[in-house]
XYZ file of C-alpha atoms in Angstrom:
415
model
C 0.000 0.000 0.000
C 1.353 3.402 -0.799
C 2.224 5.585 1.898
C -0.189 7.749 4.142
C 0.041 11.690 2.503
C -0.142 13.505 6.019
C -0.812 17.083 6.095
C 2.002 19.134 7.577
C 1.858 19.830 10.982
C 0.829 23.006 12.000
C 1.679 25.417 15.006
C 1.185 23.867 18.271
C -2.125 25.154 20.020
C -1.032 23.582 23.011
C 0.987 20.727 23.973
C -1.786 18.413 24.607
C -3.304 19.206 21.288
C -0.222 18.130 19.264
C -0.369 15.644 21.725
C -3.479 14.048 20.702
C -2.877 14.900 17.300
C 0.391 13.106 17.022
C -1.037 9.981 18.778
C -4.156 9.820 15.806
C -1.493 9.887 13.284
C 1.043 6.851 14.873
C -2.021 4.789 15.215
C -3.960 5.566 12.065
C -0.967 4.336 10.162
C -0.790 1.447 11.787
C -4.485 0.813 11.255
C -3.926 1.515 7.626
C -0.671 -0.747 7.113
C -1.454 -3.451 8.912
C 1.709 -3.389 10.595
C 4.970 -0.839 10.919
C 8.093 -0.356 12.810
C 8.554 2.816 14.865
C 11.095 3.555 12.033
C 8.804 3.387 9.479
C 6.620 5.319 11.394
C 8.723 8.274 11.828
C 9.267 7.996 8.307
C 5.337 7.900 7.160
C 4.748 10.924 9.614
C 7.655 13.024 9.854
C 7.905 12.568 13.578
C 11.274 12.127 15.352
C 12.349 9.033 15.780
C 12.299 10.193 19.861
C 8.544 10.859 19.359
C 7.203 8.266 18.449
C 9.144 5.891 20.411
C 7.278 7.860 23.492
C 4.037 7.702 21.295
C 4.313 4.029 20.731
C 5.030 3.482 24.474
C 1.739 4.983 25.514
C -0.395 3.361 23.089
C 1.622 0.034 24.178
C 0.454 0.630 27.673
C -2.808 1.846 27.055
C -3.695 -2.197 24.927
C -3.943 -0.026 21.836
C -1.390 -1.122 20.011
C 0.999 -4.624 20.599
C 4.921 -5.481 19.444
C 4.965 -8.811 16.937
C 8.475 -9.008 17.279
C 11.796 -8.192 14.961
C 10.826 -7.536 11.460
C 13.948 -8.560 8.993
C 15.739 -5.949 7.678
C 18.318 -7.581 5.042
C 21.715 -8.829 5.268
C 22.941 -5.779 7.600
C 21.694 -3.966 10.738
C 19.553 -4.396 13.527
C 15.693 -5.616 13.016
C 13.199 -3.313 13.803
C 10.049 -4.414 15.969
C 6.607 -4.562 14.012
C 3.855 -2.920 15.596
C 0.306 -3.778 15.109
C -3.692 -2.999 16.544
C -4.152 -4.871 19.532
C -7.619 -7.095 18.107
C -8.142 -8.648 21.736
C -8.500 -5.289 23.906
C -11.318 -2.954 22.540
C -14.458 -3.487 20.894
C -17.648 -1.080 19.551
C -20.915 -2.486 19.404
C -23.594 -2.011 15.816
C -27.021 -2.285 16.533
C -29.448 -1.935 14.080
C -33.822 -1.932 13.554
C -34.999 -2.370 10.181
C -38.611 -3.119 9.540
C -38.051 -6.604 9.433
C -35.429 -7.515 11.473
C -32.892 -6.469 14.288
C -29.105 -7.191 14.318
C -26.230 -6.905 16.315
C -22.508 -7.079 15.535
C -19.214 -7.147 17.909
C -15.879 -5.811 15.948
C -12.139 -5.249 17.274
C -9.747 -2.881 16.578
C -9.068 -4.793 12.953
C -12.149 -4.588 12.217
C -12.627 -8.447 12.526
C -16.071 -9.777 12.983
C -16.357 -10.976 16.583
C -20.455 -11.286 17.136
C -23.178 -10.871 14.204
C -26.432 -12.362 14.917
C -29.848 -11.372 13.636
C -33.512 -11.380 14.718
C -36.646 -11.311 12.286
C -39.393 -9.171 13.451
C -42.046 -7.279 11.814
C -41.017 -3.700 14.146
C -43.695 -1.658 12.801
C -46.094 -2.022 15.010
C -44.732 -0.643 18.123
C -40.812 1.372 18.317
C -41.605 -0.058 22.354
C -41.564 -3.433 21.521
C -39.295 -2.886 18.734
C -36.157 -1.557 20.960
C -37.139 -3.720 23.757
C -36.578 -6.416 21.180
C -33.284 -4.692 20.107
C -32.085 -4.087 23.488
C -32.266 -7.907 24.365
C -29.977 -8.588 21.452
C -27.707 -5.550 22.402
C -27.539 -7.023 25.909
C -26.437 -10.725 24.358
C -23.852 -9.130 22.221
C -22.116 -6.885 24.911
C -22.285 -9.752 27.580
C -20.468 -11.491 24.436
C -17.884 -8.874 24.111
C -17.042 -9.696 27.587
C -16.881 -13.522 27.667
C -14.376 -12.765 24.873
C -12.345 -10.172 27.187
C -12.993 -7.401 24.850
C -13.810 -3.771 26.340
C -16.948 -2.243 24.640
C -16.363 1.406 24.073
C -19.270 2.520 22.118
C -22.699 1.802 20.290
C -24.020 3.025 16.801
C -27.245 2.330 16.731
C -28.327 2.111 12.156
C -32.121 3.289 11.492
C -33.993 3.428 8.346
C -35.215 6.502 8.249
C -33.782 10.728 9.291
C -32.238 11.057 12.236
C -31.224 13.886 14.110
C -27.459 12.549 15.283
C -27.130 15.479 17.825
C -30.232 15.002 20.156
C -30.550 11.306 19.365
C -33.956 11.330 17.932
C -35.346 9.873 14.913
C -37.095 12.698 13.247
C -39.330 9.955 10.575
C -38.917 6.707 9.477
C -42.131 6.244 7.153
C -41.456 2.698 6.520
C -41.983 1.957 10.070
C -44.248 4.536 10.632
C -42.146 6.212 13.788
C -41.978 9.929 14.026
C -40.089 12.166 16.422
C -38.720 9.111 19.158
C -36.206 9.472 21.766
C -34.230 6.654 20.598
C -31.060 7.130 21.942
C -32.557 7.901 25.378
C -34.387 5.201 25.273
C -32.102 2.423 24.217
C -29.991 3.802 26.712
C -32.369 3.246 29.571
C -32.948 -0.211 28.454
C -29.020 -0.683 28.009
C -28.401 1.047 31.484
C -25.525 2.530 28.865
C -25.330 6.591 29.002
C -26.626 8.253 26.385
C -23.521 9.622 25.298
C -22.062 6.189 24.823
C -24.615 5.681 22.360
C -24.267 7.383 18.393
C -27.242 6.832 15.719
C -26.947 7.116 11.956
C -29.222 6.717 8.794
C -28.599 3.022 7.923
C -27.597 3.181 4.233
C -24.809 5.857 5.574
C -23.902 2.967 7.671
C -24.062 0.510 5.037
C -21.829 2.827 2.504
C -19.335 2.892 5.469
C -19.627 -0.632 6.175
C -18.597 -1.217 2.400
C -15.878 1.215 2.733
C -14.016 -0.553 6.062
C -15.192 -4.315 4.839
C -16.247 -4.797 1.645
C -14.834 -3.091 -1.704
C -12.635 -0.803 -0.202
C -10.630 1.718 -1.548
C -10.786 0.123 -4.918
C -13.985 1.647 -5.638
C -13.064 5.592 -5.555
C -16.120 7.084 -5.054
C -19.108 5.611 -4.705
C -22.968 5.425 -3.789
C -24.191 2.744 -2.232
C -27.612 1.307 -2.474
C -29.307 -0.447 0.641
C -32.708 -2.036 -0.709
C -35.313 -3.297 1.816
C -38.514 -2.351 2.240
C -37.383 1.030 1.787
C -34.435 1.764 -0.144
C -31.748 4.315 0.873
C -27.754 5.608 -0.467
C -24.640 6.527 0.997
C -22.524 8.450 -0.754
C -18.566 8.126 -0.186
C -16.300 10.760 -2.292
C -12.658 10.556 -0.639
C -13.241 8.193 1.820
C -15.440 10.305 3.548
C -19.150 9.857 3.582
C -21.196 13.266 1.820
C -23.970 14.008 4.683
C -25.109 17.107 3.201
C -25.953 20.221 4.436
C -28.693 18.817 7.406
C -27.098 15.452 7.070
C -29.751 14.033 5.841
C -28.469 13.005 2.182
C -28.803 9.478 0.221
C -32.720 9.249 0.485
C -33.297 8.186 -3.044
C -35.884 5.823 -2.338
C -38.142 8.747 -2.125
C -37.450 10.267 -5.861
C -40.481 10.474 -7.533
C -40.224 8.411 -11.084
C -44.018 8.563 -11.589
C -45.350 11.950 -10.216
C -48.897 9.986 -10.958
C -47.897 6.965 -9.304
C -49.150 4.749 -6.413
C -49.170 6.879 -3.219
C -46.048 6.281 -0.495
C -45.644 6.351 2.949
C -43.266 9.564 2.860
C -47.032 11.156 1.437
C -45.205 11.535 -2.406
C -46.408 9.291 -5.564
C -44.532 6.940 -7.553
C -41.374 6.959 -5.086
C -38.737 4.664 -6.009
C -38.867 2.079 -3.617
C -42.769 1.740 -4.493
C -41.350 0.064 -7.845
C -38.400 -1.778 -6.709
C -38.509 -2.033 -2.531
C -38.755 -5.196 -1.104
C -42.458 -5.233 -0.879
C -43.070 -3.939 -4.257
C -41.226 -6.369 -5.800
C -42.718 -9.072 -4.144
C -45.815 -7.887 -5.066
C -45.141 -7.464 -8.487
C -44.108 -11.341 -8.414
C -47.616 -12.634 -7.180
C -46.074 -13.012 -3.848
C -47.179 -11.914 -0.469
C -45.514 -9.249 1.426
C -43.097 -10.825 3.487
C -43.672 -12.138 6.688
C -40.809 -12.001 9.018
C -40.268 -15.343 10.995
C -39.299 -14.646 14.877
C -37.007 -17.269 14.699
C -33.397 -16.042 13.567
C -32.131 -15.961 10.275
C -30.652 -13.635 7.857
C -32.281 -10.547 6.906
C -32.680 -11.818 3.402
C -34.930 -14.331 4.274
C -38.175 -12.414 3.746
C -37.594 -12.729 0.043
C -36.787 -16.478 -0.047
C -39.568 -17.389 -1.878
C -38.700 -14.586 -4.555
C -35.262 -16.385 -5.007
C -37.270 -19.857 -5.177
C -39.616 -18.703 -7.553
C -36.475 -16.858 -9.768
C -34.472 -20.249 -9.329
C -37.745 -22.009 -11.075
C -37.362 -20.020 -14.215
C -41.470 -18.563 -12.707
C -42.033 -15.508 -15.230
C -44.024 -13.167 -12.902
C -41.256 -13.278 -10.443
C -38.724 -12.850 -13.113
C -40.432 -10.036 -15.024
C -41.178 -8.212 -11.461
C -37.510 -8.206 -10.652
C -36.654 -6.865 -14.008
C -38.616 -4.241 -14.109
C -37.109 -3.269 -10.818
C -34.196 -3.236 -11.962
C -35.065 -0.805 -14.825
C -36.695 1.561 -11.902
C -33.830 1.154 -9.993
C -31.711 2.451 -12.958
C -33.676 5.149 -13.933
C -33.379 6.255 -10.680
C -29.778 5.911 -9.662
C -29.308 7.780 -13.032
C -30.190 11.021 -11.947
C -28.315 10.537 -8.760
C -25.496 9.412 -10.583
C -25.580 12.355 -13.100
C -25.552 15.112 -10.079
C -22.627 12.849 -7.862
C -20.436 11.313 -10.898
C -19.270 8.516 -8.788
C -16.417 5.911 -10.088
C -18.812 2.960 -8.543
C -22.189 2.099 -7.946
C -22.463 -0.572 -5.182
C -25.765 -2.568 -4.637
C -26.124 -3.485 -1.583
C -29.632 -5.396 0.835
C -31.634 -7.400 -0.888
C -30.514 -6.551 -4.264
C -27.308 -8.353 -3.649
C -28.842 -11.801 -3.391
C -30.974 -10.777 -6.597
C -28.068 -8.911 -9.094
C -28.464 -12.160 -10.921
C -31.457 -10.840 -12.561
C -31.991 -7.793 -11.946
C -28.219 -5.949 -13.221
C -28.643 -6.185 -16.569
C -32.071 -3.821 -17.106
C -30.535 -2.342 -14.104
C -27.170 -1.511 -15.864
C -29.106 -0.843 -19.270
C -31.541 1.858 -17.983
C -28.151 3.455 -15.902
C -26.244 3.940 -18.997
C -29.382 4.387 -21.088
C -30.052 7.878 -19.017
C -25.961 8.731 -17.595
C -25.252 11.461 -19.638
C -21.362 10.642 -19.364
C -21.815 7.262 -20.202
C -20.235 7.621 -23.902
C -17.060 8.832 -22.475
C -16.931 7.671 -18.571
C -19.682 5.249 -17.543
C -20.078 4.306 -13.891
C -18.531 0.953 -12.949
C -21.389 -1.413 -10.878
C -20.656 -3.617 -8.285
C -22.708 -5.901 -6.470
C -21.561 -5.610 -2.411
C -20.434 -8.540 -0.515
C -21.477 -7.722 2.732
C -25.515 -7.758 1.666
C -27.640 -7.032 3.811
C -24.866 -7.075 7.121
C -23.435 -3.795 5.389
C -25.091 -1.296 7.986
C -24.890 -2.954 11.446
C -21.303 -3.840 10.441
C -20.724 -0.258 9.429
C -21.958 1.140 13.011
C -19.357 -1.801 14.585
C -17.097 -0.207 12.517
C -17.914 3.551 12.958
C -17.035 2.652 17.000
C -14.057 1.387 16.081
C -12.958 4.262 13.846
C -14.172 6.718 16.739
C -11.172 4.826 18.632
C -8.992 5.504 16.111
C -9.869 9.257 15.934
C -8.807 9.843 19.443
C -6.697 7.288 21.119
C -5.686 9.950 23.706
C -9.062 9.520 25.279
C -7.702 5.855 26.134
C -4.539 7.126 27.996
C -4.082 8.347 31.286
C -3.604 11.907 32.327
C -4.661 12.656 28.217
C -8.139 13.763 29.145
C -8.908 17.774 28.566
């Protein structure tokens, strides 16, 4: 991998800040290498050699980082000691509530999978039941964390719907009909976690980010990812970073209008997106029923398992229904994808397990309506991560909060 470009350091605005900032940078590198020497590090950073030996000491004795022993240097001088994330220390906790399921996930410092389970649940019918459900599966998943020796230092809590990331609240979520909930507050209670220990996020943000840290990677450049459920939902990634928008509410492209005249939505618009290719839709399209989520667990793809079946048996309703939501689906990534000019689209939920037959009238109506596709047409991707993207992106987002501020880990650092 090609070395980190750091920005220059600027005047100190305090010891402590330099501090801090000088700790981000030795263990960012780290995190994005893999593994490095302290001489190598001083290299990557610019940092005295003096420096980060002392930086590398504290993040040693605060279980942040660990030594793997001499790395070989050649036929001449003395090996160097690689340095690495310590996996077995620190954890952050992803909790999501879609309106079909609940999931959890555990993650360490690597960003290695430690915990994933999910629940099916139909959570529309009451947000109480819904996070009471959710808060048993939280509770399972940090009492895991511990039985594995691994500290939790955080929750993200992914929600389909707007969110309000500074109070906590979920402003609307018109796929599960909730408006204006405490949910942080709440969760919190039920957790007996503070509230401040607790972050939410729009769950295709979380998804896009989930595909960033696990899935394609940097290999995609920039790119908007597409969560479809019942509702369908984008992130959008340009430089690693995800594009919130002004209010941070950005990506909610299942609510573009494709048929001003069209069957009326929950959001109160016609002819929104996901009423021609959301989970539902689709499955209605195919003579199927709406899904009905089991309470037993399972994956969250499950509710369309009789879709696949009846795609696997060659069935032309279901086959025709799928296509056609594919076309929708293109026609409406097109205009997002004419205002963002992304290098990737990435499709992600349920329309991973169906990119079999849906990407080509999917792909067709994309180009069909890209205005740049004559000269640079988007690449598509199908995710591998599915329908785990989100509640592994709000692991992850814990995990990178870590890595934003180690200081907060080491004694005597705290402002």
């Amino acid at each position: 991998m090609p070395a980190d470009n750091y920005p220059a350091r600027r005047a100190p605005a305090g010891q402590r800040a330099v501090r801090r900032q000088n700790l981000r940078l030795v263990l960012r590198h780290v995190s994005r290498n893999g593994k490095s020497s302290r001489a190598q590090l001083a290299s990557a950073t610019g940092l005295t050699k003096a420096t980060v030996s002392s930086l590398v000491a504290e993040l040693l004795d605060a279980y942040l980082l660990i030594e793997l022993g001499p790395e070989p240097r050649g036929l001449t001088g003395r090996p160097g000691s690689a340095l690495a994330l310590n996996p077995d220390r620190y954890a952050g906790i992803g909790l999501e509530i879609n309106v079909d399921y609940v999931a959890a996930c555990v993650t360490d410092l690597k960003h290695r999978i430690r915990y994933h389970h999910v629940e099916c649940a139909d959570n529309r019918a009451d947000a109480k039941i819904a996070l009471d459900r959710l808060a048993r599966l939280g509770s399972v998943a940090i009492r895991a964390a511990h039985e594995m020796e691994l500290t939790p230092c955080g929750i993200t809590l992914a929600l389909p719907g707007i969110v309000d990331q500074v109070t906590g609240r979920l402003l609307r979520a018109p796929n599960l009909n909730w408006t204006d909930l405490p949910v942080v507050e709440s969760l919190g209670d039920r957790l007996d976690v503070r509230p401040e220990e607790i972050h939410l996020d729009n769950e295709a943000n979380l998804a896009a980010l989930g595909e960033l840290w696990f899935g394609g990677g940097e290999a995609l450049g920039d790119f908007i990812h597409v969560s479809g459920e019942i509702g369908i939902g984008a992130g959008i990634v340009t430089r690693r970073a995800l594009y919130r928008g002004a209010r941070g509410f950005a990506g909610e492209i299942g609510h573009i209008s494709i048929d001003p005249s069209g069957e009326l939505c929950g959001c109160g618009g016609r002819g929104c997106l996901e009423r021609f290719c959301g989970q539902e839709a689709m499955l209605r399209a195919a003579g199927l029923p709406p899904a009905a989520p089991a309470t037993s667990t399972g994956d969250p793809g499950g509710p369309i398992s009789g879709l696949l079946a009846a795609l696997q048996r060659g069935e032309q309703q279901a086959i025709r229904a799928v296509r056609q939501g594919g076309e929708a689906l293109g026609i409406g990534l097109a205009g997002v994808a004419n205002v963002v000019d992304p290098d990737t689209i990435v499709l992600g939920g349920i329309f991973t397990p169906l990119a079999s037959w849906l990407m080509e009238p999917f792909t067709a109506a994309l180009l069909r309506q890209t205005v740049v596709t004559r000269w640079a047409p988007p690449r598509v991707a199908v995710s591998s991560l599915g329908p785990q993207a989100a509640v592994r992106g709000a692991a992850g987002s814990v995990v990178q909060r870590i890595l934003a501020d180690p200081s907060l880990f080491i004694s005597g650092e705290e402002e």
